Amino acid sequence: MPPLLARGCDHHTTRHVSSASLADAMASANVLLLPEPGSGHLMSLIEAGKRLLGHDGSDETPGLTVTVLIIRPATAESAAEVDSHVSRVAASGSGIRFHHLPAVEPPTDCAGNLQEFKSRYMQMQAPHVKAALADLDAAALVIDFFATGVIDAARELAVPTYVYFTSTAALLALTLRLPALDETVEVFDGTVDVPGMPPVPAGSIPGFLGDKKSPNYTWFVYHGRRFMDADGIIINTANELEPGLIAAIADGQCVPGRRAPPLFPIGPVIDLGLKGWSEDCVHRWLDAQPHASVVFLCFGSLGYFDVAKAHEVATGLERSGHRFLWTLRGPPAAGSPHPTDADLDELLPEGFLERTKERGLVWPRRAPQKEILAHPAVGGFVTHCGWNSTLESLWHGVPLVPWPLYAEQHLNAFELVSDVGVAVAMEVDRKRNNFVEAADLERAVRCLMGMSEEGTKAREKATKMKAACRKALEDGGSSYAALQGLRHAILTGTGCNGVASPGETHGQN
Ligand SMILES: COc1cc(-c2[o+]c3cc(O)cc([O-])c3cc2O[C@@H]2O[C@H](CO)[C@H](O)[C@H](O)[C@H]2O)cc(OC)c1O
Ligand SMILES: O=c1ccn([C@@H]2O[C@H](COP(=O)(O)OP(=O)(O)O)[C@@H](O)[C@H]2O)c(=O)[nH]1
């Protein structure tokens, strides 16, 4: 069971530089980042670190250094991924520093309970995190949302601690609300009340919250409580994307009677640079397609299809009559969560490639997703709704069809269709391992790529969100202001809010 320390006050750890000038504080502030060592979370937090440093084109922050604490991943495969990413960032001249924490033996008694595993493994790092905070003279600690178990270690050294939330304001609102729901709700059925969004069907609640007896659920209740102890919550979204949710969180609607920690929506935090085409034939194929005519299908780092699912997709795409670029990955090898390169002969119906060769390309490896979404020939995206993929799509104004698979993606899918309005719904049978019938895929693709009212609305909204996301990051935009507010809070040790209430500025004066 996660330990819960009683705390009397809300936002407390004030660095003793608040009376000193900002210039003095700027002389020495070292911000430590503690990512969960899964590559998605690690990359997102490093990207946020680059934004803090200002090396992404926004204002430089003199005197601020960013050091990423690297935890040894639990598997060799994951360690290789993390190593290669760290080497790339270290060689890129970003200014990000790295500090490897001593090895800790991962827990061995939570097989199959991934959220429990991640939370416990992060909590076990607490003594090493505490030593690093002292040795590296930390001004602030920014932790992954699975790492709230280290908050007390930082508190003992009076180091202000911020949570970095890699996902949506919707998941954050639900997680903050969870301790109260836990006391009043036996099972999630019907709809669930998440402040700031339409009633959420129980079928869209993340799977790891579906079973109250599961340690995964218990850990999320714990994290929901501990988020309230943070000095701020940095979130990878923009006010323009989730305005109702951000207002509800900032107004304290998720935990009535307690002031929410300052919220810093600094997103989209995605790597905005295009690296050029690693896959030349995909590029050449797209160049030959008409503007906005291609539906792109891609399902994240962990999404894959077996023969039955692949046949439904192939049939649906063939019958839709639309152009397509499909990243098809095969089931993982034993002991790995990662998909394999697809064996197309095995996975696809006979003759499919020949029949669709004039208008379709099936790509059997990891695809250069960002570059594809940026290509003018791409007009729609069938996606697992990972939050990074969603932000990448909206950054380029591409409307979506959600096909959620794992983690929090069913909640993301519901929000994108019913709240943000940038996606066309598709029937996904969660009880049959997220199976989609060919006819449902065909309908959704026709609706998104054709002239339907629903598709047109989603396209128009995606175009608006593209403009809004870009504006949010510009000087004077909402995320730019939140980032400035965050830098100020870190440098002065004051918890000013990144979200301006009406008539309020960001407290940088
Ligand atoms: C958001 O809640 C959870 C996310 C994950 C999770 O784990 C994961 C592990 C890996 O080894 C590689 C990954 O790429 C990966 C991704 C992942 O979820 C995605 O995280 C993104 C943030 O970077 C984003 O939030 C996406 O929407 C997620 O799909 C795992 C998990 O429990 C095991 C979560 O509760
Ligand atoms: O074939 C692929 C699959 C995924 N991605 C990238 O991997 C990340 C996936 O992150 P997301 O949060 O969407 O989902 P996750 O894989 O973490 O579940 C995004 O940056 C994608 O662009 C990619 O480049 N090619």
PDB file of C-alpha atoms and ligand atoms in Angstrom, residues 40-41 43 270 296 298-303 327 329 365-370 373 383-390 392 406-407 409, ligand 2:
ATOM      1  CA  GLY A  40       7.467   8.330 -24.009  1.00  0.00           C
ATOM      2  CA  HIS A  41       7.492   9.975 -20.591  1.00  0.00           C
ATOM      3  CA  MET A  43      11.192  12.288 -24.024  1.00  0.00           C
ATOM      4  CA  ILE A 270       6.356  18.114 -28.633  1.00  0.00           C
ATOM      5  CA  PHE A 296      -2.790   8.102 -42.299  1.00  0.00           C
ATOM      6  CA  CYS A 298      -0.548   4.811 -37.009  1.00  0.00           C
ATOM      7  CA  PHE A 299      -0.881   3.412 -33.489  1.00  0.00           C
ATOM      8  CA  GLY A 300       1.927   4.613 -31.255  1.00  0.00           C
ATOM      9  CA  SER A 301       4.944   2.921 -29.748  1.00  0.00           C
ATOM     10  CA  LEU A 302       2.993  -0.079 -28.506  1.00  0.00           C
ATOM     11  CA  GLY A 303       0.110  -0.551 -30.967  1.00  0.00           C
ATOM     12  CA  THR A 327       1.748   1.873 -40.471  1.00  0.00           C
ATOM     13  CA  ARG A 329       3.115  -3.410 -36.892  1.00  0.00           C
ATOM     14  CA  ARG A 365       8.080  -0.441 -39.641  1.00  0.00           C
ATOM     15  CA  ARG A 366       8.059   2.499 -37.259  1.00  0.00           C
ATOM     16  CA  ALA A 367       7.057   5.482 -39.379  1.00  0.00           C
ATOM     17  CA  PRO A 368       8.360   9.059 -39.409  1.00  0.00           C
ATOM     18  CA  GLN A 369       5.012  10.157 -37.961  1.00  0.00           C
ATOM     19  CA  LYS A 370       5.707  13.849 -37.406  1.00  0.00           C
ATOM     20  CA  LEU A 373       1.512  14.553 -40.414  1.00  0.00           C
ATOM     21  CA  THR A 383      -4.776   7.069 -34.301  1.00  0.00           C
ATOM     22  CA  HIS A 384      -4.551   5.263 -30.963  1.00  0.00           C
ATOM     23  CA  CYS A 385      -4.953   8.734 -29.416  1.00  0.00           C
ATOM     24  CA  GLY A 386      -1.684   8.790 -27.514  1.00  0.00           C
ATOM     25  CA  TRP A 387      -1.478  12.357 -26.318  1.00  0.00           C
ATOM     26  CA  ASN A 388       1.785  13.119 -28.145  1.00  0.00           C
ATOM     27  CA  SER A 389       0.350  11.807 -31.407  1.00  0.00           C
ATOM     28  CA  THR A 390      -2.795  13.856 -30.861  1.00  0.00           C
ATOM     29  CA  GLU A 392       1.362  16.348 -33.334  1.00  0.00           C
ATOM     30  CA  TYR A 406      -4.144   1.259 -23.995  1.00  0.00           C
ATOM     31  CA  ALA A 407      -3.180   3.601 -21.109  1.00  0.00           C
ATOM     32  CA  GLN A 409      -6.420   6.615 -24.649  1.00  0.00           C
TER      33      GLN A 409
HETATM   34  O1  LIG B   2       5.459   4.549 -36.021  1.00  0.00           O
HETATM   35  C1  LIG B   2       5.552   5.429 -35.155  1.00  0.00           C
HETATM   36  C2  LIG B   2       4.845   5.394 -33.927  1.00  0.00           C
HETATM   37  C3  LIG B   2       4.990   6.430 -33.032  1.00  0.00           C
HETATM   38  N1  LIG B   2       5.818   7.471 -33.309  1.00  0.00           N
HETATM   39  C4  LIG B   2       6.005   8.582 -32.347  1.00  0.00           C
HETATM   40  O2  LIG B   2       5.947   8.077 -31.014  1.00  0.00           O
HETATM   41  C5  LIG B   2       5.261   8.974 -30.176  1.00  0.00           C
HETATM   42  C6  LIG B   2       4.055   8.250 -29.576  1.00  0.00           C
HETATM   43  O3  LIG B   2       3.617   8.953 -28.445  1.00  0.00           O
HETATM   44  P1  LIG B   2       2.120   8.893 -27.960  1.00  0.00           P
HETATM   45  O4  LIG B   2       2.008   9.702 -26.729  1.00  0.00           O
HETATM   46  O5  LIG B   2       1.215   9.270 -29.057  1.00  0.00           O
HETATM   47  O6  LIG B   2       1.822   7.384 -27.678  1.00  0.00           O
HETATM   48  P2  LIG B   2       2.643   6.233 -26.932  1.00  0.00           P
HETATM   49  O7  LIG B   2       3.397   5.544 -28.003  1.00  0.00           O
HETATM   50  O8  LIG B   2       3.528   6.872 -25.927  1.00  0.00           O
HETATM   51  O9  LIG B   2       1.558   5.405 -26.378  1.00  0.00           O
HETATM   52  C7  LIG B   2       4.849  10.162 -31.016  1.00  0.00           C
HETATM   53  O10 LIG B   2       5.794  11.199 -30.881  1.00  0.00           O
HETATM   54  C8  LIG B   2       4.891   9.611 -32.432  1.00  0.00           C
HETATM   55  O11 LIG B   2       5.207  10.576 -33.413  1.00  0.00           O
HETATM   56  C9  LIG B   2       6.515   7.513 -34.505  1.00  0.00           C
HETATM   57  O12 LIG B   2       7.253   8.462 -34.774  1.00  0.00           O
HETATM   58  N2  LIG B   2       6.356   6.496 -35.376  1.00  0.00           N
END
